[in-house]
Short mmCIF file of N, CA, C and O in Angstrom, two decimals:
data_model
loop_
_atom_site.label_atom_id
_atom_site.label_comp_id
_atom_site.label_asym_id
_atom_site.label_seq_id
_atom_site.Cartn_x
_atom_site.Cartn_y
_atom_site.Cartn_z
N UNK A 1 76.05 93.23 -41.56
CA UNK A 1 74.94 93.54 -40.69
C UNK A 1 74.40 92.26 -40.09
O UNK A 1 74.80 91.14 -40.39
N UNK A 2 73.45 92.54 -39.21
CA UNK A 2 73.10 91.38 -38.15
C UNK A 2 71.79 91.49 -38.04
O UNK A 2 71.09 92.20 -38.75
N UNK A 3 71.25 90.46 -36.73
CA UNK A 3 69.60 90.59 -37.07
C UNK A 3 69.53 90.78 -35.30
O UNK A 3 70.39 90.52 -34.45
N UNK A 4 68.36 91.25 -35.17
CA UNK A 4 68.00 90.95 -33.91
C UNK A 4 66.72 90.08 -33.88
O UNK A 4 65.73 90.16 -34.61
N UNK A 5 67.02 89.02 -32.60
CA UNK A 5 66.60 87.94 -32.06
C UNK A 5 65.23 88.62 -31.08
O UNK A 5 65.65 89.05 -30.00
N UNK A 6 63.61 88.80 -31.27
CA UNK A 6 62.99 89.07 -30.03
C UNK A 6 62.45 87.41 -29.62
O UNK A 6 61.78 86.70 -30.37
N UNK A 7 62.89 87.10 -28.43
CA UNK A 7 62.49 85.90 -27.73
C UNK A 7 61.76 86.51 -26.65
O UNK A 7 61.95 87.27 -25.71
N UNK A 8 60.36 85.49 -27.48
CA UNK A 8 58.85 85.66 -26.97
C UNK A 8 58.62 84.82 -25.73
O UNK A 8 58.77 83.60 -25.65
N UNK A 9 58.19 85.78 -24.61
CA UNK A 9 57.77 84.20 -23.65
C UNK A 9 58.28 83.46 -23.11
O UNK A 9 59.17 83.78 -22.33
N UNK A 10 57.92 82.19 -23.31
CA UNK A 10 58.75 80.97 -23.53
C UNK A 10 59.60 80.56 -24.08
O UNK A 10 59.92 79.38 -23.91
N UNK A 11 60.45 81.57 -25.11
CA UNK A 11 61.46 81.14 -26.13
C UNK A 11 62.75 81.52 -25.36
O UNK A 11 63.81 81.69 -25.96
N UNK A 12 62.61 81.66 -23.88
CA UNK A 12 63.98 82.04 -22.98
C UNK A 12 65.05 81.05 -23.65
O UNK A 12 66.08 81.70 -23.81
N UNK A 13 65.23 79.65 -24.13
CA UNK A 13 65.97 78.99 -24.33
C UNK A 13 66.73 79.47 -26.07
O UNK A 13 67.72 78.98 -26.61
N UNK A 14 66.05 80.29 -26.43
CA UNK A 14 66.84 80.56 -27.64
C UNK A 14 68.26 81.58 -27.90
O UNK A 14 68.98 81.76 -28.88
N UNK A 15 68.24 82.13 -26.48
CA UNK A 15 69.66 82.56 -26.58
C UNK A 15 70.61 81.46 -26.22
O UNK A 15 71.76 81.68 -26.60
N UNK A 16 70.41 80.35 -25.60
CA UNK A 16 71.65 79.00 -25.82
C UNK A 16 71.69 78.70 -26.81
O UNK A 16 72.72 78.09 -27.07
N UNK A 17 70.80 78.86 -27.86
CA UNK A 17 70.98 77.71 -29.09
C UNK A 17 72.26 78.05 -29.91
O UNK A 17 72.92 79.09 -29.96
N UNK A 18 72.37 77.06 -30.42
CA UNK A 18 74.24 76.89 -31.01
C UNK A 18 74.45 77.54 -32.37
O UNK A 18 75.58 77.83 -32.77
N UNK A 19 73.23 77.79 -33.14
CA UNK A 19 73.01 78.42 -34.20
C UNK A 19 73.38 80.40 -33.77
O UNK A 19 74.04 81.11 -34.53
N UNK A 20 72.83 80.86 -32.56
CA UNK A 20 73.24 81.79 -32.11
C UNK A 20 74.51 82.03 -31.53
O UNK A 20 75.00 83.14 -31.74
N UNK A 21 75.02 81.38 -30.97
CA UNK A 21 76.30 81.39 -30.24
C UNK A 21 77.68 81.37 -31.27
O UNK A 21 78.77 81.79 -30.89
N UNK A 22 77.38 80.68 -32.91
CA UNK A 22 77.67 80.86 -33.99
C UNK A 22 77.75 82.33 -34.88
O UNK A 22 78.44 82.47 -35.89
N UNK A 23 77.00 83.26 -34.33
CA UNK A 23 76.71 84.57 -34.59
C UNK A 23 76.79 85.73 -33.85
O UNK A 23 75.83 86.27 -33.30
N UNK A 24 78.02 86.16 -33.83
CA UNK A 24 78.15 87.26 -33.24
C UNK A 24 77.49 88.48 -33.35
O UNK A 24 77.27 89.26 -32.43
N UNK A 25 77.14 88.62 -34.72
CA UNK A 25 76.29 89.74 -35.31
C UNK A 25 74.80 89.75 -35.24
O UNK A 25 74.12 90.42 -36.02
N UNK A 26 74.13 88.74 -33.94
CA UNK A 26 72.83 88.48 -33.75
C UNK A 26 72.68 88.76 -32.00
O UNK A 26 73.27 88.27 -31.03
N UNK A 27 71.43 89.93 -32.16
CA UNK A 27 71.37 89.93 -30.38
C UNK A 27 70.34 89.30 -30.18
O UNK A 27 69.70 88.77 -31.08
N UNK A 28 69.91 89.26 -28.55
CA UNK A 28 68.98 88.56 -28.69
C UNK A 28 68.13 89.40 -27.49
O UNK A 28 68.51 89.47 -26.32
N UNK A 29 66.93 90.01 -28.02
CA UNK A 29 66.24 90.35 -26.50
C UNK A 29 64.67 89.38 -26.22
O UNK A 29 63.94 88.80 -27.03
N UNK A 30 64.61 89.50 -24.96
CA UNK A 30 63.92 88.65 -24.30
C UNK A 30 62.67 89.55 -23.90
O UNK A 30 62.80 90.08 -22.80
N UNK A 31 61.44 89.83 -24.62
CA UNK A 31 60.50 89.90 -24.71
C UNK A 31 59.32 89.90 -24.09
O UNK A 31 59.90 90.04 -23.02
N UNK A 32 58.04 89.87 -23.74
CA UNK A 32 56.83 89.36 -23.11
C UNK A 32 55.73 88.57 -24.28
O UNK A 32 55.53 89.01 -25.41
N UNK A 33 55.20 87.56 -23.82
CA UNK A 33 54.36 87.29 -24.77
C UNK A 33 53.54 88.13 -25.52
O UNK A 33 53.14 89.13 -24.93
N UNK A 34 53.22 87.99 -26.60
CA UNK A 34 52.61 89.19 -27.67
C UNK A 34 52.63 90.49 -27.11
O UNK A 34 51.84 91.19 -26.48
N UNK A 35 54.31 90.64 -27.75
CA UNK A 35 54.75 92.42 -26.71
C UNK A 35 54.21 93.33 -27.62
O UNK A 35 53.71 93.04 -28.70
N UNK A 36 54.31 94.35 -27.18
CA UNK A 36 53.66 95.49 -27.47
C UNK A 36 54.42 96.58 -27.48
O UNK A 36 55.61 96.55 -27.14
N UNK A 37 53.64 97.92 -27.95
CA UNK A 37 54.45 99.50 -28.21
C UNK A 37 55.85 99.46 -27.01
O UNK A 37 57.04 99.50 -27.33
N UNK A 38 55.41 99.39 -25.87
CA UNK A 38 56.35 99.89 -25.11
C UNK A 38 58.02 98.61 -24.84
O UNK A 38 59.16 98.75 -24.40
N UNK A 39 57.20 97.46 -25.40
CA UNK A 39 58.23 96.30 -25.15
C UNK A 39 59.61 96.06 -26.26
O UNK A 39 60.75 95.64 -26.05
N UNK A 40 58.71 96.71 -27.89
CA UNK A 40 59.69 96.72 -28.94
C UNK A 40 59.74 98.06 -30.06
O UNK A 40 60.52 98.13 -31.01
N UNK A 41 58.72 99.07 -29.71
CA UNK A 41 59.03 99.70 -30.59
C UNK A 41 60.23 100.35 -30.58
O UNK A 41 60.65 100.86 -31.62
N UNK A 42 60.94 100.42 -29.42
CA UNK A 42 62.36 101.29 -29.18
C UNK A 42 63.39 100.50 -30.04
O UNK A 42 64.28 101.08 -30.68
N UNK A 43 63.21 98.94 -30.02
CA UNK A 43 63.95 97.93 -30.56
C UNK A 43 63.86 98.22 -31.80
O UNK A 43 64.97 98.43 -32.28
N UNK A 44 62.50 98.38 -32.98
CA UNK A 44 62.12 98.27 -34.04
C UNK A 44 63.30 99.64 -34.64
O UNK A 44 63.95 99.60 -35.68
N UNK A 45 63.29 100.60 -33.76
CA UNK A 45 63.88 102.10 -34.32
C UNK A 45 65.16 101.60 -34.57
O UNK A 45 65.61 102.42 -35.39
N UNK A 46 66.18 100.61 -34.34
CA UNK A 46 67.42 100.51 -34.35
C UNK A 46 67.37 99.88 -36.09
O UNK A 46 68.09 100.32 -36.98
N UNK A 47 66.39 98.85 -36.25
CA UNK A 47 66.89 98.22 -37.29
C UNK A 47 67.46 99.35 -39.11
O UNK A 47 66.69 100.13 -39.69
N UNK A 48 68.50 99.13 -39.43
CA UNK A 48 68.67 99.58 -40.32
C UNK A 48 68.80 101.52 -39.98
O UNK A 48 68.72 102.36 -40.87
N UNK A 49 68.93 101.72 -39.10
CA UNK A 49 69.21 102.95 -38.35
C UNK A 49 70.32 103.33 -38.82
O UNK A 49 71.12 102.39 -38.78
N UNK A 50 71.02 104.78 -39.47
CA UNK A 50 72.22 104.68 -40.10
C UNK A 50 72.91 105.60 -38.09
O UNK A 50 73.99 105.85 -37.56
N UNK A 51 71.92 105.68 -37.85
CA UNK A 51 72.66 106.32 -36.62
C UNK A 51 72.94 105.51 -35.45
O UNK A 51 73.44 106.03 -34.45
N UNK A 52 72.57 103.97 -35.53
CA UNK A 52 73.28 102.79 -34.38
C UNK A 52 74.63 102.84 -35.47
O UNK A 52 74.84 103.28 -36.61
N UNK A 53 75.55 101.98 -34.18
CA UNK A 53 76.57 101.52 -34.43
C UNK A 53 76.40 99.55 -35.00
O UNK A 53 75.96 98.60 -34.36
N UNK A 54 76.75 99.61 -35.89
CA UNK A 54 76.11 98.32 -36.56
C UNK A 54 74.98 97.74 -36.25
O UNK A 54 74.94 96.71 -35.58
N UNK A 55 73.65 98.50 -36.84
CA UNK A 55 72.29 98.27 -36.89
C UNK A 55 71.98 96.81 -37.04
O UNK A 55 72.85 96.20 -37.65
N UNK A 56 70.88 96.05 -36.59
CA UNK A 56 70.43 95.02 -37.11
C UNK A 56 69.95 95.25 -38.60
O UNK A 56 69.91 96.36 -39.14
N UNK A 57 69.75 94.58 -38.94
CA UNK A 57 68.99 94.17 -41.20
C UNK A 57 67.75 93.93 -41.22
O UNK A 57 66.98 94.29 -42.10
N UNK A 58 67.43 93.19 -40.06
CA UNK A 58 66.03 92.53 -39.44
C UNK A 58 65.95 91.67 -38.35
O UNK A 58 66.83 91.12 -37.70
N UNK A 59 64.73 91.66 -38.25
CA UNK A 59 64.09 91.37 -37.25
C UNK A 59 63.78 89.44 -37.49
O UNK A 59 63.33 88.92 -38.51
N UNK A 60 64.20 88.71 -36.18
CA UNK A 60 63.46 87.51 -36.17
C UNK A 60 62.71 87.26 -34.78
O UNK A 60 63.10 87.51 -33.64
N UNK A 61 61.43 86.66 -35.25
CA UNK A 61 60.38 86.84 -33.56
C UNK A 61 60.60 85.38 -33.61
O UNK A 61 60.31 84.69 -34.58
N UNK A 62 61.17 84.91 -32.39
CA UNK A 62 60.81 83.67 -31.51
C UNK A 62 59.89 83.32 -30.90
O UNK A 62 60.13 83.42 -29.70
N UNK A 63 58.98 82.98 -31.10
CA UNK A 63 57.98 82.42 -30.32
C UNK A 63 56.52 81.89 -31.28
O UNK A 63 56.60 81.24 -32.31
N UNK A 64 55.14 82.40 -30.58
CA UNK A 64 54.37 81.54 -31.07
C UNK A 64 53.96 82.78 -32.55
O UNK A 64 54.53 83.81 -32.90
N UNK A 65 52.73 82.07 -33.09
CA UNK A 65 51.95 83.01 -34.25
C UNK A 65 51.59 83.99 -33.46
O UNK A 65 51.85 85.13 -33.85
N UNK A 66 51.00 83.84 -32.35
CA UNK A 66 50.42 85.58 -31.73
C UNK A 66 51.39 86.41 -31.69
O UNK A 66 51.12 87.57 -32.01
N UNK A 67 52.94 86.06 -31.26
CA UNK A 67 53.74 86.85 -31.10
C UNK A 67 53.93 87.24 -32.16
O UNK A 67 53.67 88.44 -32.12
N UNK A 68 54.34 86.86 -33.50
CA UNK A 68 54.35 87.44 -35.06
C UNK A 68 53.87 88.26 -35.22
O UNK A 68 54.43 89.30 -35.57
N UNK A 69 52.64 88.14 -35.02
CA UNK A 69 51.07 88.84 -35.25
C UNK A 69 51.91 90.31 -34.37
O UNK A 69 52.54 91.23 -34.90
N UNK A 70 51.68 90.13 -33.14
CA UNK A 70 52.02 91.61 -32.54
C UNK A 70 53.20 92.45 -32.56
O UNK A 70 53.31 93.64 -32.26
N UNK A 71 54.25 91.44 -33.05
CA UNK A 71 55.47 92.03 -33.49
C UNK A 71 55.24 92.68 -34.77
O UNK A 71 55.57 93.84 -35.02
N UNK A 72 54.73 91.95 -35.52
CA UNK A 72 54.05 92.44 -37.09
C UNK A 72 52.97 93.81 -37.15
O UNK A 72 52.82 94.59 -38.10
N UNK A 73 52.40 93.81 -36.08
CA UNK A 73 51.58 95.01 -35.84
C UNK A 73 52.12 96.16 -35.54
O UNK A 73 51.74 97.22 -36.04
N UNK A 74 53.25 96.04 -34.52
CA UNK A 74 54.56 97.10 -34.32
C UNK A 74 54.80 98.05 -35.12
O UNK A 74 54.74 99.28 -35.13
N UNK A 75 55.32 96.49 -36.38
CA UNK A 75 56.21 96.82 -37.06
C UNK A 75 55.08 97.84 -38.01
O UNK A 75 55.59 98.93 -38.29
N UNK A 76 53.93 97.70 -38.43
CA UNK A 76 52.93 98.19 -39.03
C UNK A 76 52.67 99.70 -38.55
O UNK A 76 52.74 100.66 -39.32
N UNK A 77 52.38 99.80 -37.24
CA UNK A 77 52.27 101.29 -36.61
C UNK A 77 53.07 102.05 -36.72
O UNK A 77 52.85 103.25 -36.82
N UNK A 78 54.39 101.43 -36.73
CA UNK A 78 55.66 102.13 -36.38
C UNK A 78 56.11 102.94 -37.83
O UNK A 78 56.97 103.81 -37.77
N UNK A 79 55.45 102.58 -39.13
CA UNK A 79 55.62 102.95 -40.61
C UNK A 79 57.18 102.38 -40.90
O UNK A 79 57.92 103.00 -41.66
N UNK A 80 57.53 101.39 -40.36
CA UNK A 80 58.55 100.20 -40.62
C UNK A 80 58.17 99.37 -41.66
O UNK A 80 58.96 98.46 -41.91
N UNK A 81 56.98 99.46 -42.46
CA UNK A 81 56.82 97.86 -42.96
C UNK A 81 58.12 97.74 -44.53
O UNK A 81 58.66 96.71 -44.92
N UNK A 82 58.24 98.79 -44.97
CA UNK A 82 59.54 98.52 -46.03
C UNK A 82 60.27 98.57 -45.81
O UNK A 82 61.01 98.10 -46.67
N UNK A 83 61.05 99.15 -44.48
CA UNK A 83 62.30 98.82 -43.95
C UNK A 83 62.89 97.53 -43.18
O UNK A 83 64.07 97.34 -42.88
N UNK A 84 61.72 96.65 -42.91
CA UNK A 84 61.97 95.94 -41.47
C UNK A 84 61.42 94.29 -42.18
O UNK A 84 60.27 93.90 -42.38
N UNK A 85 62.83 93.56 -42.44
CA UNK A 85 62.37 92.12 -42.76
C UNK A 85 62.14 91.61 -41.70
O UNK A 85 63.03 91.61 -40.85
N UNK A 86 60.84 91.00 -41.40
CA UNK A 86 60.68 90.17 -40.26
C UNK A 86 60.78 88.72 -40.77
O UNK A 86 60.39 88.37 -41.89
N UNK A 87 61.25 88.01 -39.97
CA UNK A 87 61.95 86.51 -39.94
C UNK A 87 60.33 85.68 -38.76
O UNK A 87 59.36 86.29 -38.32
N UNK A 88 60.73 83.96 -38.58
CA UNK A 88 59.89 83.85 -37.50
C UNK A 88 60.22 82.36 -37.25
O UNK A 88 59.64 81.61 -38.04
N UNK A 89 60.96 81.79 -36.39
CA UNK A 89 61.23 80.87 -35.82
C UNK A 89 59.85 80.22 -34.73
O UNK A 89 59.59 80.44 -33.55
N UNK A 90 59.37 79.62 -35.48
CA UNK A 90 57.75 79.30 -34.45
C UNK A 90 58.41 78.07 -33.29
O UNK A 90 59.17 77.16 -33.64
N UNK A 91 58.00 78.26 -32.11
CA UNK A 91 58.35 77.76 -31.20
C UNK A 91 57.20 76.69 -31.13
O UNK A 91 57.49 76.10 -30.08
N UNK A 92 55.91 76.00 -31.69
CA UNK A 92 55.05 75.16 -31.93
C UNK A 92 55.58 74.55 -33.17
O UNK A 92 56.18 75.25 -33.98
N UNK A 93 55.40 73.26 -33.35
CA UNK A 93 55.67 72.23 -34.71
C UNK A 93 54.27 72.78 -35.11
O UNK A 93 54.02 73.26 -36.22
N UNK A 94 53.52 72.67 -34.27
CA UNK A 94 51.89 72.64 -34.97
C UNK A 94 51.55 74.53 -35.58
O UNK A 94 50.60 74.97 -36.22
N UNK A 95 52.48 75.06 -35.15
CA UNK A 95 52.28 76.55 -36.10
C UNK A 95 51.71 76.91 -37.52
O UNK A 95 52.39 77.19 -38.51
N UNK A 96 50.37 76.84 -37.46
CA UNK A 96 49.53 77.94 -38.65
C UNK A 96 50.17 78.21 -39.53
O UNK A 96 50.10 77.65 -40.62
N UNK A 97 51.31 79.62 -39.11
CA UNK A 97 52.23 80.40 -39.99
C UNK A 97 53.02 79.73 -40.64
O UNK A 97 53.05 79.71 -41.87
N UNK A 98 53.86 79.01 -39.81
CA UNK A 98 54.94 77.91 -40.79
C UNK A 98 54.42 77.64 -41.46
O UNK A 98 54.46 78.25 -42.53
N UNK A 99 53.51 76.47 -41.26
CA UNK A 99 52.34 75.36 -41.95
C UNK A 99 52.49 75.84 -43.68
O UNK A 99 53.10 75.39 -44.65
N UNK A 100 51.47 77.10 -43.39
CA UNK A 100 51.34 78.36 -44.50
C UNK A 100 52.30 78.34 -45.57
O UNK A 100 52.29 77.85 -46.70
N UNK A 101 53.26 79.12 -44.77
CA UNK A 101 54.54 79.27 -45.31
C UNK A 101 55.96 78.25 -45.90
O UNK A 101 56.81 78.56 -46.73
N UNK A 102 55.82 77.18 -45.25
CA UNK A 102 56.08 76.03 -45.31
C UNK A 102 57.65 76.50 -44.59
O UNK A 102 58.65 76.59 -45.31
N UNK A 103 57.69 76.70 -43.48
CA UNK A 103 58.80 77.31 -42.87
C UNK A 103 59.37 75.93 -41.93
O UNK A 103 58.63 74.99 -41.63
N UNK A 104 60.58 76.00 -41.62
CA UNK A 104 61.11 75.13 -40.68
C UNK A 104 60.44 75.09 -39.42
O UNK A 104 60.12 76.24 -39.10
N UNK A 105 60.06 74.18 -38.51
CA UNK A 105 59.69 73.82 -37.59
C UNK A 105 60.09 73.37 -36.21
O UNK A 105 59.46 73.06 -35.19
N UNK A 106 61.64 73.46 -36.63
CA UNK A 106 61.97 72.95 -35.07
C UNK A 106 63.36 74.11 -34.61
O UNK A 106 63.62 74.72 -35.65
N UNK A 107 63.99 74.45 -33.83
CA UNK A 107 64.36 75.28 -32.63
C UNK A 107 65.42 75.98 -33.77
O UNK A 107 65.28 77.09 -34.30
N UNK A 108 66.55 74.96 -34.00
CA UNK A 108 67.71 75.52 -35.05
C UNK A 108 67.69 75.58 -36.31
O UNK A 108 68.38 76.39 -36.93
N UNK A 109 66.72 74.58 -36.97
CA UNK A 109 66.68 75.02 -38.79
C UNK A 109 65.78 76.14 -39.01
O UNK A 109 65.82 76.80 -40.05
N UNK A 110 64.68 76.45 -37.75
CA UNK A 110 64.09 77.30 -37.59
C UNK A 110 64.78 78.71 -37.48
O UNK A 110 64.69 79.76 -38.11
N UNK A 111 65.42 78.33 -36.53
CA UNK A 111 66.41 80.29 -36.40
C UNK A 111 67.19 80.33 -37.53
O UNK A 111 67.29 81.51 -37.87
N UNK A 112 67.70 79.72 -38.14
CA UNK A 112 69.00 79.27 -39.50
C UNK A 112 68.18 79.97 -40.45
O UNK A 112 68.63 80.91 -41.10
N UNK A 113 66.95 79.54 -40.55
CA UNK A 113 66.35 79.86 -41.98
C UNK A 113 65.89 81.34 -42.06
O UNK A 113 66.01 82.01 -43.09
N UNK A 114 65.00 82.09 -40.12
CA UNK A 114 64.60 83.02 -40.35
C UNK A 114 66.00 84.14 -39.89
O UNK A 114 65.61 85.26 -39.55
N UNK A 115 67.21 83.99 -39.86
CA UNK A 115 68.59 84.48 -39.67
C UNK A 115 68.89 85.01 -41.41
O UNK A 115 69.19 86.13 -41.84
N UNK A 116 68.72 84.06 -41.92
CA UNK A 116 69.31 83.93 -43.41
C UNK A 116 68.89 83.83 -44.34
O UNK A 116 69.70 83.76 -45.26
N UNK A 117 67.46 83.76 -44.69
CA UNK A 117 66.72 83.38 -45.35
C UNK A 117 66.33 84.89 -46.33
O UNK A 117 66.46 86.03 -45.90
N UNK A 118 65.88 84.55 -47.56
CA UNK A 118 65.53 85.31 -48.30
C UNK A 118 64.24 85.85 -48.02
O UNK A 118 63.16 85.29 -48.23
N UNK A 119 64.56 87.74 -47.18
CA UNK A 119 63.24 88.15 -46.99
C UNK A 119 62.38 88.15 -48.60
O UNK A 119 63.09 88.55 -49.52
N UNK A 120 61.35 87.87 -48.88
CA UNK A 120 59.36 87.60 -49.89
C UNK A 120 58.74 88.33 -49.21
O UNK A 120 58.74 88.31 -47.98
N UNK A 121 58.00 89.23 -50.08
CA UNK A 121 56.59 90.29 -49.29
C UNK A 121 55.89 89.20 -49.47
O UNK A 121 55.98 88.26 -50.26
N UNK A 122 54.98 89.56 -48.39
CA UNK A 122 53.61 88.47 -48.10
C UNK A 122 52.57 89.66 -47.74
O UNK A 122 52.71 90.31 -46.70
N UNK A 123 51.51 89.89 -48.66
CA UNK A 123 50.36 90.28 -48.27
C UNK A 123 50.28 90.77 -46.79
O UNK A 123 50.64 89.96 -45.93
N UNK A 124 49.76 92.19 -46.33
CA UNK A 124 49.14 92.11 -44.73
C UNK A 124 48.12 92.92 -44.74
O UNK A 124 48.34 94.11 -44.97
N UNK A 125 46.63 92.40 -44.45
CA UNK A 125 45.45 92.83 -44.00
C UNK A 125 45.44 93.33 -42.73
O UNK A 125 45.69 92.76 -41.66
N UNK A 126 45.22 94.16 -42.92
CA UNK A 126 44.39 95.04 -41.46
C UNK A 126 43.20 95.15 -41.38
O UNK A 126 42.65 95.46 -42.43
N UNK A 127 42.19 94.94 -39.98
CA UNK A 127 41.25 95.33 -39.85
C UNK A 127 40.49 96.20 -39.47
O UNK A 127 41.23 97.08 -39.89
N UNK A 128 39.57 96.83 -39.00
CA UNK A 128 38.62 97.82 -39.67
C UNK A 128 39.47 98.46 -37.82
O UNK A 128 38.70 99.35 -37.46
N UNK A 129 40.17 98.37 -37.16
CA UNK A 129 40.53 98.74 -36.20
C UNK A 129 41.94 99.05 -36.17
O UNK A 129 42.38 99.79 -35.29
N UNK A 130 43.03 98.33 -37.45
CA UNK A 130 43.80 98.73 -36.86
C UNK A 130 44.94 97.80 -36.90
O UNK A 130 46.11 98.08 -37.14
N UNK A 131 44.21 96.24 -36.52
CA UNK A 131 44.87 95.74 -36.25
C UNK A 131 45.08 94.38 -37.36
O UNK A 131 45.96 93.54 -37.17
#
């Protein structure tokens, strides 16, 4: 199984990277900044789907913490959260989330780690809205 790639934004350059081009079993779609219902939930339905033809395993978001955040919210509405490892290649060195997490920081050890890396539950709060 494979993962799918959402490149946020500005992360247009992450379908060249050489870490992908290495992986056949990784797609990559190209996104809007902190996308929303109509941008990925169709995407979210594939992962682990026994009815695609070789489903993605999970999910990795390219781009900044907001994009996490709203990909993570998706994934929350959508009643995905035990099916759907989300990964997160932060496109900022100065990223919060990494920081946190103590995640890789730069373009390729970044996608390497959230490609391959051992999905960990991490706590998720919602607020009094939702979100």
């Amino acid at each position: 199984m494979g993962a799918m790639v959402l490149a946020c934004g500005r992360a247009d350059g992450v379908a060249d990277s050489a870490v992908l081009a290495a992986r056949p079993d990784v797609t990559v779609h190209r996104v809007p900044v902190q996308p929303g219902r109509t941008d990925v939930d169709h995407l979210l339905a594939q992962v682990g789907n026994p009815a695609e033809t070789d489903p993605p395993d999970r999910v990795v978001v390219a781009g900044e913490d907001a994009d996490l955040a709203a990909v993570v919210l998706r994934v929350l509405r959508t009643n995905l959260l035990a099916q759907v490892p989300v990964g997160f290649a932060p496109l900022s060195f100065t990223s919060p989330a990494a920081a946190i997490w103590g995640l890789p920081r730069n373009g390729d050890a970044a996608l390497e780690h959230a490609l391959t890396g051992e999905p960990r539950s991490v706590p998720l709060i919602r607020d009094g809205n939702g979100g």
